[in-house]
Coordinates of C-alpha atoms (C1' of nucleotides) in Angstrom, one line a residue:
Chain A
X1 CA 14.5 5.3 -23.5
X2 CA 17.4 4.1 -21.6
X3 CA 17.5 4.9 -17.7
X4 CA 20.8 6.6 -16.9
X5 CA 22.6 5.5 -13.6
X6 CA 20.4 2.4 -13.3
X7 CA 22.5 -0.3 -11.3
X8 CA 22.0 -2.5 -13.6
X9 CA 24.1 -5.3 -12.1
X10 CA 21.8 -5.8 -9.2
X11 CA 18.6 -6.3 -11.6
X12 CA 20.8 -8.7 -13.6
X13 CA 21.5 -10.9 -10.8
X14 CA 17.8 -11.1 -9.8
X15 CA 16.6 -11.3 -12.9
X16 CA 19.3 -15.0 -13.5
X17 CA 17.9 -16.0 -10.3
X18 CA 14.3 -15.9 -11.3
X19 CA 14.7 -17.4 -14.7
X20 CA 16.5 -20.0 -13.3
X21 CA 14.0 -20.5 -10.6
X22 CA 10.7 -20.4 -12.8
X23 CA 11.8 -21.8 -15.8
X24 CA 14.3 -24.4 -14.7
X25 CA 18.2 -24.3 -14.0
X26 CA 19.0 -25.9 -17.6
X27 CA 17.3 -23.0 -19.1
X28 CA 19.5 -20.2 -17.8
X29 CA 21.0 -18.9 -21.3
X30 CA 22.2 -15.0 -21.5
X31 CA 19.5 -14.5 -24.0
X32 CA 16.9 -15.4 -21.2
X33 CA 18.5 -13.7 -18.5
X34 CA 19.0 -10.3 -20.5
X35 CA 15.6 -10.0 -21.1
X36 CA 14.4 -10.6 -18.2
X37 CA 16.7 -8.0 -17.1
X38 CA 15.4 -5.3 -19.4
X39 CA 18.8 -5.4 -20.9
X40 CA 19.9 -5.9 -24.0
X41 CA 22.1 -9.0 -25.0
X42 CA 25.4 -6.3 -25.4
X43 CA 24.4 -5.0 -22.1
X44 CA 24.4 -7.9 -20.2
X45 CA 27.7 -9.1 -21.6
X46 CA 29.0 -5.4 -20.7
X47 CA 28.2 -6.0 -16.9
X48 CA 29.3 -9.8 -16.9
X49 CA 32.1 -10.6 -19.7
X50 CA 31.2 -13.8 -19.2
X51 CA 28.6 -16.3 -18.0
X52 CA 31.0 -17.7 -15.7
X53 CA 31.3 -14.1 -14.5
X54 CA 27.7 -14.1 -14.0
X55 CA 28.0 -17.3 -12.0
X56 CA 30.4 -16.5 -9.5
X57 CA 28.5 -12.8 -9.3
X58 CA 25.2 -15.0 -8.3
X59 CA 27.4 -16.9 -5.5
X60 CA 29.3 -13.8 -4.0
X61 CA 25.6 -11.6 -3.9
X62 CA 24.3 -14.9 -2.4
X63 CA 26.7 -15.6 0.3
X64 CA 26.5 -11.8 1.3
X65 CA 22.9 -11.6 1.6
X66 CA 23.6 -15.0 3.9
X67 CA 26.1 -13.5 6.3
X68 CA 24.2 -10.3 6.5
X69 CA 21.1 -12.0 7.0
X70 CA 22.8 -14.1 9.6
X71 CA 24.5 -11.3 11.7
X72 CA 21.7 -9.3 11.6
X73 CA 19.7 -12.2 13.3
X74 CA 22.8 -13.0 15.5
X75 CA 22.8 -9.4 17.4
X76 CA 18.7 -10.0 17.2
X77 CA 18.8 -13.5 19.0
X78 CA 21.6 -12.3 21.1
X79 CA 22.6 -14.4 24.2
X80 CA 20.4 -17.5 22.6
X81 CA 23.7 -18.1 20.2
X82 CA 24.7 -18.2 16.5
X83 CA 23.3 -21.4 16.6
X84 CA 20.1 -20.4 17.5
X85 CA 20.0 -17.8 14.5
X86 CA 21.1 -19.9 12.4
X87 CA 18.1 -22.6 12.4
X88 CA 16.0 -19.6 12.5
X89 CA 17.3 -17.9 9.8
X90 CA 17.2 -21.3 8.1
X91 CA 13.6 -22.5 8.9
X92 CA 12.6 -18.9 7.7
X93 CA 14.4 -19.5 4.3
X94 CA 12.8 -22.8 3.8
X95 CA 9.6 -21.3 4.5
X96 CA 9.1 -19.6 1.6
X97 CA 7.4 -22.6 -0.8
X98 CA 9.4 -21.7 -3.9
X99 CA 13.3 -22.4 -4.2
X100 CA 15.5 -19.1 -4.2
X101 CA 18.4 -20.8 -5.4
X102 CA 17.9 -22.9 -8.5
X103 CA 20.7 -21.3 -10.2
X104 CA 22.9 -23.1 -8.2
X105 CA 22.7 -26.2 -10.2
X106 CA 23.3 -24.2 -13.2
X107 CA 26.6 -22.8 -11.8
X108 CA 27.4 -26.5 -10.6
X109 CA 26.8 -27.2 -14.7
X110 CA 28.8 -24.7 -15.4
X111 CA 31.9 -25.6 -13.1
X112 CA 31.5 -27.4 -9.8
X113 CA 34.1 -25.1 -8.6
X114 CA 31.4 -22.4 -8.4
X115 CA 30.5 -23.8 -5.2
X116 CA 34.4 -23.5 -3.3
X117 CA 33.5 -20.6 -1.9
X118 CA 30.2 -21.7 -0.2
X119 CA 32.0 -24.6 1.2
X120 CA 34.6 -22.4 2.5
X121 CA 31.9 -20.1 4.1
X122 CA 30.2 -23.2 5.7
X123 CA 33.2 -24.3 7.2
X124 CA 33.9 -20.9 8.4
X125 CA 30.3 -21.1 10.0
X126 CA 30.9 -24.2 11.3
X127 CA 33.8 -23.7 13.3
X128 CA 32.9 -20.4 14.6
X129 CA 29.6 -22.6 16.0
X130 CA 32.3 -25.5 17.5
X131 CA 33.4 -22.4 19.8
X132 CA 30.2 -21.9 20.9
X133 CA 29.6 -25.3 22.3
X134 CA 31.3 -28.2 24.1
X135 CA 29.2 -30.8 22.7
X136 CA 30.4 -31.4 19.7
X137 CA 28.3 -34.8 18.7
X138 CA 25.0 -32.2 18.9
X139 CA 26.4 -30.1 17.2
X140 CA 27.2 -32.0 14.2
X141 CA 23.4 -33.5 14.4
X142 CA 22.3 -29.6 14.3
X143 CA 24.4 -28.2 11.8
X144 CA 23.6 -31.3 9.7
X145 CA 20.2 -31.0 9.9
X146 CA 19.7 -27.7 9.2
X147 CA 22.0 -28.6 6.0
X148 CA 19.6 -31.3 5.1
X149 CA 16.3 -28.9 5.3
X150 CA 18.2 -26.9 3.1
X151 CA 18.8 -29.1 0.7
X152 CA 15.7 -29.9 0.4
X153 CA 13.9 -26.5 -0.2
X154 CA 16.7 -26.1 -2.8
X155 CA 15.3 -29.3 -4.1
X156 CA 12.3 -27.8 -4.3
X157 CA 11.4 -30.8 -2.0
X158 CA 7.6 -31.4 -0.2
X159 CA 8.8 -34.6 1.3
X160 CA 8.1 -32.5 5.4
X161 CA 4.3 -31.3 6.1
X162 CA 4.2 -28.0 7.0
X163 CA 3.3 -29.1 11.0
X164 CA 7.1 -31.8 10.8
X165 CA 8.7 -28.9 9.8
X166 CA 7.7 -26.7 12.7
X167 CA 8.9 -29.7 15.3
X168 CA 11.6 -29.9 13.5
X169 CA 13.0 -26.6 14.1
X170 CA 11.7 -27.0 17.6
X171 CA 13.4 -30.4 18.1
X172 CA 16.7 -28.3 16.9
X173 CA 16.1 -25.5 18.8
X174 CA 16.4 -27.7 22.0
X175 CA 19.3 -29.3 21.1
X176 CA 21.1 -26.3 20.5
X177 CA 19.9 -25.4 24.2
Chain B
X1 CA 34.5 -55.6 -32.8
X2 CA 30.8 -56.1 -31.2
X3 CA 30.8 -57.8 -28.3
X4 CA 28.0 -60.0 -27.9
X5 CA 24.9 -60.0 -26.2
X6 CA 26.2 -57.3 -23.8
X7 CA 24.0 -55.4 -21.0
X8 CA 24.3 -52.2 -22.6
X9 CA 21.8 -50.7 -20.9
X10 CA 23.7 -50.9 -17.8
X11 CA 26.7 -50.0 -19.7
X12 CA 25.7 -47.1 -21.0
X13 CA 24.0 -45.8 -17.6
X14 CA 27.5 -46.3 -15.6
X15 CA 29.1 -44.5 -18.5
X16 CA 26.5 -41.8 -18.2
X17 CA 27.4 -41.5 -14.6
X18 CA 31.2 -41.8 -15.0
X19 CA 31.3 -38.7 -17.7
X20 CA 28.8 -36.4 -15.3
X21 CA 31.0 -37.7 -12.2
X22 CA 34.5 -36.5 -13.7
X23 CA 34.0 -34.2 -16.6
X24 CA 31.2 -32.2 -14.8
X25 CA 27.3 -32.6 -14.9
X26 CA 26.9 -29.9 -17.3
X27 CA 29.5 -32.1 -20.3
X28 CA 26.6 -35.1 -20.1
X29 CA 26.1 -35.2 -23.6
X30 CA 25.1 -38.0 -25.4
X31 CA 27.7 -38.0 -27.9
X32 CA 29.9 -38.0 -24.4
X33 CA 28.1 -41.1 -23.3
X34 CA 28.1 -42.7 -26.1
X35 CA 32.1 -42.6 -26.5
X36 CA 32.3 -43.6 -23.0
X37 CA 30.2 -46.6 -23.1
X38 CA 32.3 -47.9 -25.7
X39 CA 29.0 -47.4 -28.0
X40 CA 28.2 -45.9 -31.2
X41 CA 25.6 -43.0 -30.9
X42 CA 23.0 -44.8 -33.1
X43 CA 23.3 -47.8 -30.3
X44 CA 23.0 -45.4 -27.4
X45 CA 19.8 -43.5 -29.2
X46 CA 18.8 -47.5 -30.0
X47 CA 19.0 -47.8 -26.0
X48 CA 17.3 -44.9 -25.0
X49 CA 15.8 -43.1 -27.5
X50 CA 15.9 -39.6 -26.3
X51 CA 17.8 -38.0 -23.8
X52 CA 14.6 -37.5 -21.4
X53 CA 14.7 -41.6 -21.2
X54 CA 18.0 -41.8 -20.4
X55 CA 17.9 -39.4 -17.7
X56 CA 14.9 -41.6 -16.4
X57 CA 17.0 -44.8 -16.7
X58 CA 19.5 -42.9 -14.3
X59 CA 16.9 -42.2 -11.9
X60 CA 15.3 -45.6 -11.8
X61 CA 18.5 -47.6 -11.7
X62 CA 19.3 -45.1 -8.4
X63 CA 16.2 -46.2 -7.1
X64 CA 16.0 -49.6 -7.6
X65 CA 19.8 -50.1 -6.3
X66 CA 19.3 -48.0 -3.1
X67 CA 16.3 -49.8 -2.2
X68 CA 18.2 -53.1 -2.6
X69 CA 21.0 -52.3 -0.5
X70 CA 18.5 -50.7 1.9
X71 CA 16.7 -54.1 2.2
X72 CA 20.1 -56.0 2.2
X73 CA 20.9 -53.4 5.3
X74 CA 17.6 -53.6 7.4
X75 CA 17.8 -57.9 7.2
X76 CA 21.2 -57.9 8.2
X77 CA 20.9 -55.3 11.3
X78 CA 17.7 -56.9 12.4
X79 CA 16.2 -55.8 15.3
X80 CA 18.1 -52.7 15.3
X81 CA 15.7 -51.1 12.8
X82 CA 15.2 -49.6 9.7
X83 CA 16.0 -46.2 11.1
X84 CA 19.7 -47.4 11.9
X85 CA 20.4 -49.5 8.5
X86 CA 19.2 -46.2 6.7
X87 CA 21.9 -44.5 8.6
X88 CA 24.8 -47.0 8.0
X89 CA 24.3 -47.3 4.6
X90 CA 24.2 -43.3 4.4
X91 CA 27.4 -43.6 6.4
X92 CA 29.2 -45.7 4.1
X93 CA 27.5 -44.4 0.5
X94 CA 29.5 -40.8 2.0
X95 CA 32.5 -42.3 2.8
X96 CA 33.4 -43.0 -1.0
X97 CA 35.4 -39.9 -1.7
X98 CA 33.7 -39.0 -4.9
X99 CA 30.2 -38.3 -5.1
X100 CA 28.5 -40.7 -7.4
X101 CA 25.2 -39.5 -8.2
X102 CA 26.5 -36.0 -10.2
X103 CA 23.9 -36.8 -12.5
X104 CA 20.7 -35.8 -11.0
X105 CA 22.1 -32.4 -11.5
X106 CA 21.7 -33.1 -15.5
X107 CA 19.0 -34.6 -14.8
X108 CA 17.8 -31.6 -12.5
X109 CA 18.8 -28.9 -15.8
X110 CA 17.6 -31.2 -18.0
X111 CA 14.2 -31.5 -16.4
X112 CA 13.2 -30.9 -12.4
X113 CA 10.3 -33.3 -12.2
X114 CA 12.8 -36.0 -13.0
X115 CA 13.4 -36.1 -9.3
X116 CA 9.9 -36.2 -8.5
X117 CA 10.0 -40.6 -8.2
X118 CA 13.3 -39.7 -5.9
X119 CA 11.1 -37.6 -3.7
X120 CA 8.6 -40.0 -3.5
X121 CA 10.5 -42.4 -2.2
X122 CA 11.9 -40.4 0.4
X123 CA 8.3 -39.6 1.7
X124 CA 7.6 -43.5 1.9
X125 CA 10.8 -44.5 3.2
X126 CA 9.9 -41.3 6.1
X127 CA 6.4 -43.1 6.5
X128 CA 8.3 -46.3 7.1
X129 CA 10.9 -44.6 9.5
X130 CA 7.6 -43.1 11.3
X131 CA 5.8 -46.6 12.3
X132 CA 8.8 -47.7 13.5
X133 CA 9.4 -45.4 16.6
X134 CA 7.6 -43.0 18.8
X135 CA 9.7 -39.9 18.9
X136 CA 8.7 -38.1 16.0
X137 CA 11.1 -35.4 16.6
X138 CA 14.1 -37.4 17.5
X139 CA 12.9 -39.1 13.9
X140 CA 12.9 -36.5 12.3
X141 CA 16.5 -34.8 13.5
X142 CA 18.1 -38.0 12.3
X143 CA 16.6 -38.5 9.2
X144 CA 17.1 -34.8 8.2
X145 CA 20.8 -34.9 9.2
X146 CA 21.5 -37.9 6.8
X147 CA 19.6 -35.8 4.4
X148 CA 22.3 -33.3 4.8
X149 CA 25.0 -35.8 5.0
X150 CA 23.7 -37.1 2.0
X151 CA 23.8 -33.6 0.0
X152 CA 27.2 -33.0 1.2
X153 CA 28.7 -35.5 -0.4
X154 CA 26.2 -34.7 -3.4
X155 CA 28.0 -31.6 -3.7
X156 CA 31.2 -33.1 -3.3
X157 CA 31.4 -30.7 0.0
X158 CA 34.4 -31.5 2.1
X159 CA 33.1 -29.2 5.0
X160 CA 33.3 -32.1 7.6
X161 CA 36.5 -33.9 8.3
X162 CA 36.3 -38.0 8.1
X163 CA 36.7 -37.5 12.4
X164 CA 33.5 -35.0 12.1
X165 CA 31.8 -38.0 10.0
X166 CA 32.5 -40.7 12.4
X167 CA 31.2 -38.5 15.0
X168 CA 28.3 -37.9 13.7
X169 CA 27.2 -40.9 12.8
X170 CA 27.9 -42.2 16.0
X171 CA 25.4 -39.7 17.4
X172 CA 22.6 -40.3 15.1
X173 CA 22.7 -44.1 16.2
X174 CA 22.7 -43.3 19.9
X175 CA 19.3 -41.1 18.6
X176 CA 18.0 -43.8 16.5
X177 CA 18.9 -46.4 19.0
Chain C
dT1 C1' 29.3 29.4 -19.7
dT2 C1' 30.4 26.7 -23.2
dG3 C1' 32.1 23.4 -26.3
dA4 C1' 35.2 19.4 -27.1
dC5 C1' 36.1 15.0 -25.9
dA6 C1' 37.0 10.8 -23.3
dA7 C1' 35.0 7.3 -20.6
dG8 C1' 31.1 4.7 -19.2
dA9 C1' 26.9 2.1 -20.0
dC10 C1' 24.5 -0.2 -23.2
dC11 C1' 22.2 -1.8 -27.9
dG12 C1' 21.7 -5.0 -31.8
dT13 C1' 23.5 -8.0 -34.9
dC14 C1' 26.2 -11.7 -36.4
dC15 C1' 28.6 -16.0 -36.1
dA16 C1' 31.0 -20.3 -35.2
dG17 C1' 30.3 -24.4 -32.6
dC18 C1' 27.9 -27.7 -30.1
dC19 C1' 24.0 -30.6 -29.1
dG20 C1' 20.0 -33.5 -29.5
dG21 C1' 17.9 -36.0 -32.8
dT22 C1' 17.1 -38.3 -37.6
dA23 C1' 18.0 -41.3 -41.3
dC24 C1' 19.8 -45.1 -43.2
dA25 C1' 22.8 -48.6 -45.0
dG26 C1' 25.5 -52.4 -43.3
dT27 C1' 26.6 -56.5 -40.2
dA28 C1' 27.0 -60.3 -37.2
dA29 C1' 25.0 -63.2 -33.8
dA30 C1' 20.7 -65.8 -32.2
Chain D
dT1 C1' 14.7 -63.6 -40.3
dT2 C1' 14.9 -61.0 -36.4
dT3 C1' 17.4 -58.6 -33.0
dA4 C1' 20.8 -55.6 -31.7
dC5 C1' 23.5 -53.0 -32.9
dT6 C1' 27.6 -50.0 -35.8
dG7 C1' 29.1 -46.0 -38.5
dT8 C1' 28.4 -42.1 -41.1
dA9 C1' 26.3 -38.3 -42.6
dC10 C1' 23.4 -34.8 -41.7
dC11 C1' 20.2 -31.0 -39.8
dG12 C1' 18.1 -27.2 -37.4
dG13 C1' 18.2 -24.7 -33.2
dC14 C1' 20.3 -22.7 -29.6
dT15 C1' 24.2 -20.7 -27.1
dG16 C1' 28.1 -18.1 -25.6
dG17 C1' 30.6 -14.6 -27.1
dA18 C1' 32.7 -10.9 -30.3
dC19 C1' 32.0 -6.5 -32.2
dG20 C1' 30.9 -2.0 -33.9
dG21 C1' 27.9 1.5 -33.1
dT22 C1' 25.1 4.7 -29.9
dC23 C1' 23.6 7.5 -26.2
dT24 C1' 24.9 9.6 -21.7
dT25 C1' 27.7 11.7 -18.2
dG26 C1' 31.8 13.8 -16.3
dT27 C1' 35.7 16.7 -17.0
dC28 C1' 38.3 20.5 -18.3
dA29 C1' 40.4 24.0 -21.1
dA30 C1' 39.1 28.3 -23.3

DNA sequence: TTGACAAGACCGTCCAGCCGGTACAGTAAA
DNA sequence: TTTACTGTACCGGCTGGACGGTCTTGTCAA
């Protein structure tokens, strides 16, 4: 019954994110995840030797969707800026009413250290914006911002109507010229 | 040995904080707490009698102490607004190096609705923030950027240098002024 | 072309350990 | 006597992980 050449890795990842997603970070066990999967318990282990494995897979697939995603709207949005993209891409993200990245807390329970590399890639963002700009002070509002609506979809947060968050990204989108 | 006629409510809480704050929020366990607080278990399960309650006790003690120093904030800079006290006090909660709120993350994996009274009080606090200027979007720039200032240091995220901080905050008050 | 065989991908079971929670007898202050 | 614990012992469930077996695919000599 098995399906040879499946890449099973992929449906692994996506399958920790959703059980993580709809049934709570704190509930994220390798039991749950394998099945969800389709795989067996052996299986799962086999592609991940670990659960920390699993983690830092979740983080690596995450931040490479990001800077794709982010590039891709970059060339799209052209002479408008990184900037630009990147409170598009992000008002986009938060769009969508459910959280994508609940496993997140369950990596920070795991080890906070999961996160290292998505600080590093911020700051890499964030410098890469500085050299688009000379005014830094808006900037820092901006990129702040944008962290904070973040934050709160990842929250899974309905403290914004649907009509703030739209002047919001507006209100952004002019300061970022 | 008993000490007598301790708070140990409030002891055990801190301790609660303390053990997610430097052994990770995924080692909160009660036997943890317990040991911390200088507490048997049977007097931590006499205190809060399941973890659920406990986890509640963290959030409501959060609350209740923000909304205090918020108060104590907005009296002493007066005229200047609730908008700018908000900001300050975001300011200087941030500019403790450690993050001291690791355990909404248990809390989070423990259950997600526990952050539903946090959120709550956001909204309000936004509704307060809203009668107080005319500028919606200028409103709500700033009060999503200390959002993401806020997370940052959640996260323990050193992605802005203290120089960045200062910076920033200096901007949101020239927008909130 | 075929057959042997190693490597790759995965299954299913088992287990030791931890965690939340219970139970209960004792104790010292108020 | 009541309140507020201490301390110990215990339990059942779940979890991460180890392990041995199984099926599939690729390779290569005969």
């Amino acid at each position: 019954m098995r399906i040879p050449r499946a890449n099973s890795r992929e449906k692994i990842l996506a399958a920790a994110a959703d059980v993580a997603r709809e049934a709570g970070p704190g509930s994220l066990s390798l039991d749950a995840v394998a099945s969800r999967a389709g795989v067996s318990k052996g299986g799962l282990l086999y592609n991940f030797p670990t659960k920390a494995k699993l983690m830092q897979g979740l983080v690596e697939s995450y931040l490479s969707d990001f800077q794709k995603a982010l590039e891709a709207r970059a060339i799209e949005a052209g002479h408008e800026g990184v900037l630009s993209a990147y409170i598009k891409l992000s008002a986009d993200d938060c769009e969508r009413p459910k959280p994508s990245a609940s496993w997140m807390f369950s990596a920070i329970a795991e080890d906070p250290d999961f996160l290292t590399p998505i600080k590093a890639f911020k700051r890499q963002l964030f410098e890469r914006l500085k050299g688009e700009t000379d005014d830094l002070g808006s900037l820092l509002v901006c990129f702040l911002a944008i962290e904070g609506m973040r934050s709160m979809n990842l929250f899974d947060s309905d403290v914004l109507s649907e009509d703030e968050r739209r002047l919001l990204v507006s209100s952004l989108l002019k300061i970022a010229g």
